[in-house]
mmCIF file of C-alpha atoms in Angstrom:
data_model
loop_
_atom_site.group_PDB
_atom_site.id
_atom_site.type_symbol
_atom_site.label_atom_id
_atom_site.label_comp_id
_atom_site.label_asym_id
_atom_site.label_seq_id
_atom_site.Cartn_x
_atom_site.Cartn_y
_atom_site.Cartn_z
ATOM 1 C CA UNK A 1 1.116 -22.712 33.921
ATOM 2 C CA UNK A 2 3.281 -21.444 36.832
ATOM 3 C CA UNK A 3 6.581 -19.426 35.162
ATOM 4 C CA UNK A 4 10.140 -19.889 36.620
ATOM 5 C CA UNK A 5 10.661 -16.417 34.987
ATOM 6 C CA UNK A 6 8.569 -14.410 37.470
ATOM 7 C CA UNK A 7 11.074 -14.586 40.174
ATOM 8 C CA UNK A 8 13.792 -17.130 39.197
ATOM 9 C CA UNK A 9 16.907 -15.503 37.439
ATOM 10 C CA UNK A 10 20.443 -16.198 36.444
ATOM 11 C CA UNK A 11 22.304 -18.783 35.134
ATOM 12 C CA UNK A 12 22.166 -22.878 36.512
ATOM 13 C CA UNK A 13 24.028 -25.701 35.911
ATOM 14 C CA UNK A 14 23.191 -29.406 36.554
ATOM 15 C CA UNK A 15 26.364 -31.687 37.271
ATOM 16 C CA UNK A 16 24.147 -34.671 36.246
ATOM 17 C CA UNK A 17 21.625 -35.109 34.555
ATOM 18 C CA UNK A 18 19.440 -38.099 34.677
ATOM 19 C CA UNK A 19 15.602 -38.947 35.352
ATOM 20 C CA UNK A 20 15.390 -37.205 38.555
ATOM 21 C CA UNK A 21 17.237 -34.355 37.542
ATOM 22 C CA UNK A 22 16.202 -34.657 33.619
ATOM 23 C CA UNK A 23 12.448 -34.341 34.640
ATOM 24 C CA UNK A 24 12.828 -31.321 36.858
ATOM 25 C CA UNK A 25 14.769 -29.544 33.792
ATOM 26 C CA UNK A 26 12.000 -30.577 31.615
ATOM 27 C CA UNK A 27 9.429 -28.869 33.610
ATOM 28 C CA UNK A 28 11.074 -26.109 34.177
ATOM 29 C CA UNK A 29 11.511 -25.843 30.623
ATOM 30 C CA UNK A 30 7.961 -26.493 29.929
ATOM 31 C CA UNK A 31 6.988 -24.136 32.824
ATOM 32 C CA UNK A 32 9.053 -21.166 30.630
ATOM 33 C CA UNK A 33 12.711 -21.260 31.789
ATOM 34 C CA UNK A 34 14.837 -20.025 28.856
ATOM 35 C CA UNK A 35 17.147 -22.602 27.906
ATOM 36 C CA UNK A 36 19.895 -20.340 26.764
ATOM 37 C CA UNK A 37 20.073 -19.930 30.967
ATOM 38 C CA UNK A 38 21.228 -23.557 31.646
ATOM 39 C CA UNK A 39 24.402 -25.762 30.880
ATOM 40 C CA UNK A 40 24.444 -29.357 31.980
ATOM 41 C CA UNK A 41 27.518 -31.144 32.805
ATOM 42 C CA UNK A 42 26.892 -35.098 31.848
ATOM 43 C CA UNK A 43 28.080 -37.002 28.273
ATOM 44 C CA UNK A 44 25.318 -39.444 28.416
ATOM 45 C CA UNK A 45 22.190 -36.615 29.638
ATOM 46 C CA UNK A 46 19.260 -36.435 26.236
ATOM 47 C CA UNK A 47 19.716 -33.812 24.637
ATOM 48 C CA UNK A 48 17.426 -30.884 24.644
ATOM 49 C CA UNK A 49 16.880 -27.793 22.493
ATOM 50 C CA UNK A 50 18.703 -24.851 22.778
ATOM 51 C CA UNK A 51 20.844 -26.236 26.287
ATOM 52 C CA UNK A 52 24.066 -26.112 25.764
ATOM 53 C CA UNK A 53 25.721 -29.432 27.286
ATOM 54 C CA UNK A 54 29.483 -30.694 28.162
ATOM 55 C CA UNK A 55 31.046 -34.236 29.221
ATOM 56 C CA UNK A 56 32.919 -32.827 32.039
ATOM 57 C CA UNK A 57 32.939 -29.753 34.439
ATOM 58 C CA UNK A 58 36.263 -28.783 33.158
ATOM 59 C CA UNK A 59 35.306 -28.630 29.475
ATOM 60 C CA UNK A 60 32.069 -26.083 30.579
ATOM 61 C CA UNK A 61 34.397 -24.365 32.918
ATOM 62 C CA UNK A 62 36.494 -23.788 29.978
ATOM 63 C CA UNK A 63 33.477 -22.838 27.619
ATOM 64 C CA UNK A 64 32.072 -20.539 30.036
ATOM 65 C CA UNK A 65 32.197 -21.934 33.669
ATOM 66 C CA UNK A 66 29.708 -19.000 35.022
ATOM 67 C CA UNK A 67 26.735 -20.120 36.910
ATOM 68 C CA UNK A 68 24.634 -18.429 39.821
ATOM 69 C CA UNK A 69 22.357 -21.701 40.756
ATOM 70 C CA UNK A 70 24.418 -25.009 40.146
ATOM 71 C CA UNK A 71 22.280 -28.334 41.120
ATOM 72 C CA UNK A 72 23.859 -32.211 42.015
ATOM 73 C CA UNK A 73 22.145 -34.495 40.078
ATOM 74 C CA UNK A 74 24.742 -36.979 40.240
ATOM 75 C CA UNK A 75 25.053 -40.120 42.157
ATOM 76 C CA UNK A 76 25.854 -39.731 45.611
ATOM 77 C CA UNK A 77 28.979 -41.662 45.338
ATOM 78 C CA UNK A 78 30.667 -39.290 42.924
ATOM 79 C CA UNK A 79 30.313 -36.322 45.911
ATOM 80 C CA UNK A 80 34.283 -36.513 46.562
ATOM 81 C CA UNK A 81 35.300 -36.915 43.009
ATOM 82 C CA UNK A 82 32.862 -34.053 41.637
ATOM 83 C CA UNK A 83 33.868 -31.510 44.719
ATOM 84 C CA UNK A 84 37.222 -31.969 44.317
ATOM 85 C CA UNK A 85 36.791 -29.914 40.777
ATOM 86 C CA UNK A 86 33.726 -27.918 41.497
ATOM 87 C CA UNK A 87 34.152 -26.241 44.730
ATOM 88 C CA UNK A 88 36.692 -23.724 43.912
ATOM 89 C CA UNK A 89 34.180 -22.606 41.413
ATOM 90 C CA UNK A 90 31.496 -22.351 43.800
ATOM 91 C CA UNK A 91 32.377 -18.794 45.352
ATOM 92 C CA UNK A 92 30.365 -15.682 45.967
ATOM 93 C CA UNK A 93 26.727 -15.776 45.927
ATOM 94 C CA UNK A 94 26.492 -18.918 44.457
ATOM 95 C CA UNK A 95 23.665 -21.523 45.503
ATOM 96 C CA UNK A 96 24.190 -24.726 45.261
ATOM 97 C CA UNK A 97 21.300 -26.835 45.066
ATOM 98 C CA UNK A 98 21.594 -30.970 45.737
ATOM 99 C CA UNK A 99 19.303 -33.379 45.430
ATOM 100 C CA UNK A 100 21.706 -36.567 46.437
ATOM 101 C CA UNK A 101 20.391 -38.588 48.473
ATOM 102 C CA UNK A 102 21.961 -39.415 51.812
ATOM 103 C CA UNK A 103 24.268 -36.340 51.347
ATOM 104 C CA UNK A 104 23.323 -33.554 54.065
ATOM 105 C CA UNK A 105 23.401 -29.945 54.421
ATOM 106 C CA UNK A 106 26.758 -30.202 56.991
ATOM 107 C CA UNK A 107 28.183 -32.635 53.928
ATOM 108 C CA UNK A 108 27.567 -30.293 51.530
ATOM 109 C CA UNK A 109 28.460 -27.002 53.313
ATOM 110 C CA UNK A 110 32.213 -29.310 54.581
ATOM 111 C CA UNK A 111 32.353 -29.800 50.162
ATOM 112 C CA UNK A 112 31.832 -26.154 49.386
ATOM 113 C CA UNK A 113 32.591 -23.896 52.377
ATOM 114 C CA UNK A 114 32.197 -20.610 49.714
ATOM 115 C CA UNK A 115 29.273 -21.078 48.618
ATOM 116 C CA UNK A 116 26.073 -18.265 49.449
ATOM 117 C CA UNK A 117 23.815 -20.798 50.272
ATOM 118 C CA UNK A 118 23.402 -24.847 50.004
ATOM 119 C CA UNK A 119 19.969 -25.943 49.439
ATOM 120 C CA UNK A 120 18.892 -29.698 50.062
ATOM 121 C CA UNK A 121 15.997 -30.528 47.754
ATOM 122 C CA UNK A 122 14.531 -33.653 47.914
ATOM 123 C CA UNK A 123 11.533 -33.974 44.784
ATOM 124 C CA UNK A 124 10.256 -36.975 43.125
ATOM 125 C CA UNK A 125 9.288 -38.325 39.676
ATOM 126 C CA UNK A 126 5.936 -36.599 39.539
ATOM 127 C CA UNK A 127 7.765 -33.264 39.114
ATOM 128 C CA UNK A 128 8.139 -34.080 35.427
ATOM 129 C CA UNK A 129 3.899 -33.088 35.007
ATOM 130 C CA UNK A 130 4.115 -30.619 37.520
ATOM 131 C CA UNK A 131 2.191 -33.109 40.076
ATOM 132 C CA UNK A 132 5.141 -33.583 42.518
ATOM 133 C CA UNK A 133 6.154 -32.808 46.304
ATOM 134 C CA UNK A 134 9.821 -31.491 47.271
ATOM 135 C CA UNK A 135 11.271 -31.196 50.692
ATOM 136 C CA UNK A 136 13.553 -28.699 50.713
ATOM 137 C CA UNK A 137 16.187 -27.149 53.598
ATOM 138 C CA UNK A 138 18.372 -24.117 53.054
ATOM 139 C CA UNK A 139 21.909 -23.267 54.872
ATOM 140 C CA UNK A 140 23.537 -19.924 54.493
ATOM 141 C CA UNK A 141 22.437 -16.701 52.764
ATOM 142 C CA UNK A 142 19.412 -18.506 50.756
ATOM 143 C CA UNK A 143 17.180 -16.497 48.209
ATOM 144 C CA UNK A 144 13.743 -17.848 49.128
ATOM 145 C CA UNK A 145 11.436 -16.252 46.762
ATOM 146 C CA UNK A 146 13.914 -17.569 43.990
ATOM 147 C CA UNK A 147 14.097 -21.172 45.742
ATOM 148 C CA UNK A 148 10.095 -21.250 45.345
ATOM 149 C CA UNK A 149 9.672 -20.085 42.353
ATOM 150 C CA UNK A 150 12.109 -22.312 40.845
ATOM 151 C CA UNK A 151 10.245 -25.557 42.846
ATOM 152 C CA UNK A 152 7.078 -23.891 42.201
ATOM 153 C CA UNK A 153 6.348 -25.591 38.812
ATOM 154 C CA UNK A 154 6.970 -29.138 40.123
ATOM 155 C CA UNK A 155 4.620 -29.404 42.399
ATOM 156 C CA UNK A 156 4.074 -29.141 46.349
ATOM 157 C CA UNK A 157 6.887 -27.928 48.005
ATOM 158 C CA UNK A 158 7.486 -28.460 51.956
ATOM 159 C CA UNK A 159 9.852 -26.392 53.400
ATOM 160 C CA UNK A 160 11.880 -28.501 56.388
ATOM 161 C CA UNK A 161 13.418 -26.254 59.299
ATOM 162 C CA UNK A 162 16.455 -28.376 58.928
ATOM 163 C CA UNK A 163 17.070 -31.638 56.849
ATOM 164 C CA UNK A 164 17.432 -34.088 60.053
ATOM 165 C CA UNK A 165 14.267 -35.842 58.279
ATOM 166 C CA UNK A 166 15.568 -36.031 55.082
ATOM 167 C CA UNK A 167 16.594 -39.498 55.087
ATOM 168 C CA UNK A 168 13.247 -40.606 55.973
ATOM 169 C CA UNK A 169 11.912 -38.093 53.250
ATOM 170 C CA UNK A 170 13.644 -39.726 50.754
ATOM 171 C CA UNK A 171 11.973 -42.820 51.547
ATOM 172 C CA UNK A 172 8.713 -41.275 52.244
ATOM 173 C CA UNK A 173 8.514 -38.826 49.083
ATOM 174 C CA UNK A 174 11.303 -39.588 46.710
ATOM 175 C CA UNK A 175 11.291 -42.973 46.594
ATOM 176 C CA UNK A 176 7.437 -43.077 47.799
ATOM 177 C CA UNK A 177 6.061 -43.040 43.382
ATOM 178 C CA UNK A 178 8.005 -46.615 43.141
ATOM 179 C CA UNK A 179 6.326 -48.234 46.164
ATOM 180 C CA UNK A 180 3.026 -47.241 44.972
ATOM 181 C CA UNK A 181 3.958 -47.870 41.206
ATOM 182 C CA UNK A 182 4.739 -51.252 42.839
ATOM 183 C CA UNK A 183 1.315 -51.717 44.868
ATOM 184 C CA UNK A 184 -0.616 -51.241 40.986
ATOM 185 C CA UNK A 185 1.380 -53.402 39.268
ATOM 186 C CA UNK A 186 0.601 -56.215 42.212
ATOM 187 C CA UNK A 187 -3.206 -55.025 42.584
ATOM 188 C CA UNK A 188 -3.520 -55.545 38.849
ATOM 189 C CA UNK A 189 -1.543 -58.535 38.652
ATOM 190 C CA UNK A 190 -4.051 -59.755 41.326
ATOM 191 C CA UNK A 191 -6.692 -59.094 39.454
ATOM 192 C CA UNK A 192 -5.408 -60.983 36.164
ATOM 193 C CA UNK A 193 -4.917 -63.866 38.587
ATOM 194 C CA UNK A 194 -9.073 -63.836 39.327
ATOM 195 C CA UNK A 195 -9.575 -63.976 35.462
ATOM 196 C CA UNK A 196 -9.095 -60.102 34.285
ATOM 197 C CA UNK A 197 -7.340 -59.585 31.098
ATOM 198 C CA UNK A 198 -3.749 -58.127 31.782
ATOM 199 C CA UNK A 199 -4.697 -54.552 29.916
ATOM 200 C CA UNK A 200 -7.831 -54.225 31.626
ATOM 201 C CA UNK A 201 -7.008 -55.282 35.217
ATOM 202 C CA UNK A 202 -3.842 -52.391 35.122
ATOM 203 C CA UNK A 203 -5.751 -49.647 33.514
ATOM 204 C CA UNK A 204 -8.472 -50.421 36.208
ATOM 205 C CA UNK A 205 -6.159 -50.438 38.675
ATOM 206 C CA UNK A 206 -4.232 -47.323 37.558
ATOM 207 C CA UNK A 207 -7.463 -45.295 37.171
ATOM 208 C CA UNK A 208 -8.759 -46.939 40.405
ATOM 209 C CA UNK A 209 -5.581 -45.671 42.303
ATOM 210 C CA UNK A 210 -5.384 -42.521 40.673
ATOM 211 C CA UNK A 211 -9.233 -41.600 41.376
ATOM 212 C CA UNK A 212 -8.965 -42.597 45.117
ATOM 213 C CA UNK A 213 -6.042 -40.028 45.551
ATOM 214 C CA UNK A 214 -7.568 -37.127 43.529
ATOM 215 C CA UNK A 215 -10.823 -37.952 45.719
ATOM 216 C CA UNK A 216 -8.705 -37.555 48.798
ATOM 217 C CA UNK A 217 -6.215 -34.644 48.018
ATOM 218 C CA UNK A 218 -9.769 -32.646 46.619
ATOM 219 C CA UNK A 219 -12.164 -33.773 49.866
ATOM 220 C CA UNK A 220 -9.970 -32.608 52.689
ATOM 221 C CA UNK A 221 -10.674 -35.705 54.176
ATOM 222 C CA UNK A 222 -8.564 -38.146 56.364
ATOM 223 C CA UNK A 223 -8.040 -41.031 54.473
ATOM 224 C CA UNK A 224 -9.875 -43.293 57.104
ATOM 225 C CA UNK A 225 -13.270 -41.103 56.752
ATOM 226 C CA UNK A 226 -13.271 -41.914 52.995
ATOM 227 C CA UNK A 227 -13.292 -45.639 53.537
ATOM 228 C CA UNK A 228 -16.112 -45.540 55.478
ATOM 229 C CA UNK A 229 -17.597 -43.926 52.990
ATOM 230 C CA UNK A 230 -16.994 -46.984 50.578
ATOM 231 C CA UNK A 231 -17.381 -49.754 52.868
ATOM 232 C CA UNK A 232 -20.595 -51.159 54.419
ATOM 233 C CA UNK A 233 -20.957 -53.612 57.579
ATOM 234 C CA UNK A 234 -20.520 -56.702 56.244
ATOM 235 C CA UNK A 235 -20.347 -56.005 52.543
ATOM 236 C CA UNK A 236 -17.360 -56.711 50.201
ATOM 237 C CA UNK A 237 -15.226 -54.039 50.825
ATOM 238 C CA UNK A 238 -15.246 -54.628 54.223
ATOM 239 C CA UNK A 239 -14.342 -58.040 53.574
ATOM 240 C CA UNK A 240 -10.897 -57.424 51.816
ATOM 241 C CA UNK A 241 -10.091 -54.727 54.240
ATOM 242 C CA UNK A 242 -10.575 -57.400 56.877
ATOM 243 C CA UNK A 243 -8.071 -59.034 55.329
ATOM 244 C CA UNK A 244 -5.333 -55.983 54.564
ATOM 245 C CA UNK A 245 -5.698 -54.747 58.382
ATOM 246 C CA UNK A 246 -5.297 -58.610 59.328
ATOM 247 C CA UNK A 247 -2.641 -58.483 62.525
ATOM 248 C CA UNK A 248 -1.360 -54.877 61.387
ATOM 249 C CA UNK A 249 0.984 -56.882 59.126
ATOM 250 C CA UNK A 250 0.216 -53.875 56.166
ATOM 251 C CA UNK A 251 1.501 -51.570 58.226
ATOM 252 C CA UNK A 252 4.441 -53.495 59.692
ATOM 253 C CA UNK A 253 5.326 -54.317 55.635
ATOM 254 C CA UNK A 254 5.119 -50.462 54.686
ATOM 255 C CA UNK A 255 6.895 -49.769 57.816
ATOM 256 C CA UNK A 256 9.562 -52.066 56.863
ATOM 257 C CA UNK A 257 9.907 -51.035 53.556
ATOM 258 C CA UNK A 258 10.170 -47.404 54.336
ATOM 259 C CA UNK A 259 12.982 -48.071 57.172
ATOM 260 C CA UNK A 260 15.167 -50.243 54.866
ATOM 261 C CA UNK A 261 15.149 -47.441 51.897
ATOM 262 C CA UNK A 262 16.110 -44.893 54.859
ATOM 263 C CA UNK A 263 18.710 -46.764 56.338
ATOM 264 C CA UNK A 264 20.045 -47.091 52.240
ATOM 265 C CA UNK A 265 19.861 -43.210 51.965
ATOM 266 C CA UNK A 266 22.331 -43.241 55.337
ATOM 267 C CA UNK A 267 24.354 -45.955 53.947
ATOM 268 C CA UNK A 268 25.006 -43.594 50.978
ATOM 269 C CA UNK A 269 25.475 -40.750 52.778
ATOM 270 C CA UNK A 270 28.447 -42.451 54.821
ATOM 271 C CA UNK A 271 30.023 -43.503 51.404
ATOM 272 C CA UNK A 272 29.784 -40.058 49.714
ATOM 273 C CA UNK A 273 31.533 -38.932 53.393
ATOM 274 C CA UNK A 274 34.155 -41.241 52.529
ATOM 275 C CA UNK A 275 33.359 -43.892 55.291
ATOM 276 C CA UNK A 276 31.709 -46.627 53.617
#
């Protein structure tokens, strides 16, 4: 198990605290973060051992209110309210890490003009086992060996030369575990609909799904080499792919899908701006 230790330092707070943010704490607590290095800022956030944790940013500024790393994890639409409090704290060398959707690097640098460095991350719910991917795009003085070794433990990390994509990231990576949390729940309930029992059709369907994408992140493969693999000239699988690659409309759907929770993640951005 990767260690945050090796090269990640200091003290961090997390304005917010919820599953995004909760499951990247976890792992990095799993992965060998000491907890007596983090404070979290949010009344209603689990508890966990050994954290120390406040209902407001006032109340841990006036416990302690020292922090080198300090990450969003709040909704987007308390930017304004949370900035007006936070950003004289966040002076000096201090990174600030976000990972609100919508909300840019040029947002966040306009928030808190003193900080070292503002770091976009953008990580999804697979982080909490270690199994996720996070974008991530730096501005200012950024430490990079401490940036990956604090992503390190969740997962893949992809590092953007700017966050002009980020919106569609969002869609594409953060929000990417519901759609296909989504497409098993439908394949299964499918199935029940031919006459499968409802446990067996989703734990086929989960381990079906979950095979086919440790098959194709272990081959190397392009996903399109792998199907041939499985399907034969006129058997059954080439039947119901027939069917799913019927006028494109798959694509068009997925296409859809992805643009609508893109132009959301702009949407919020304008409202944590002020504009919406």
């Amino acid at each position: 198990m990767k260690k945050v230790l090796q090269d990640f330092s200091g003290r961090l707070l997390l304005i917010g605290c919820g599953n995004m943010a909760g499951a990247m704490l976890d792992r990095w607590l799993a992965a060998g973060l000491d907890p007596a290095q983090v404070a979290i800022v949010d009344p209603l956030a689990a508890p966990r051992a050994g954290v120390v944790q406040h209902a407001s940013i006032g109340e841990w500024q006036a416990a302690d209110g020292a922090a080198d790393w300090i990450m969003l994890g709040m909704k987007p639409q308390q930017l304004g309210d949370v900035a007006d409090v936070l950003a004289p704290l966040v002076t000096g060398g201090v990174h600030l890490l976000s990972i609100l959707a919508g909300v840019s690097l040029a947002d966040l640098a306009a928030r808190f003009p003193d900080a070292g460095a503002q770091v976009r991350i953008l990580p999804n719910l697979a982080a909490r086992i270690g199994a996720g991917v996070s974008a991530v795009a730096t501005l200012g003085d950024a430490d990079e060996r401490a940036i990956a070794a604090l992503l390190g433990p969740l997962g893949q990390t992809v590092t953007l030369a700017d966050d002009s994509t980020m919106d569609l990231v969002t869609a594409f990576t953060g929000s990417g575990p519901a759609f296909v949390f989504r497409l098993i729940e439908s394949y299964a309930a499918a199935g029940e609909r031919l006459g499968l029992s409802a446990d067996d059709a989703l734990a086929l369907a989960t381990a079906t799904f979950g095979g086919a994408t440790a098959l194709l992140a272990d081959s190397g493969e392009k996903p399109g080499v792998l199907t041939a693999q499985v399907a034969s000239k006129g058997g059954t699988t080439q039947a119901g792919l027939d069917v799913l690659d019927g006028d494109g409309q798959l694509a068009a759907l997925l296409t859809n899908v992805l643009r609508a929770a893109r132009d959301r993640g702009r949407e919020l951005a304008d409202i944590a701006r002020g504009e919406g």
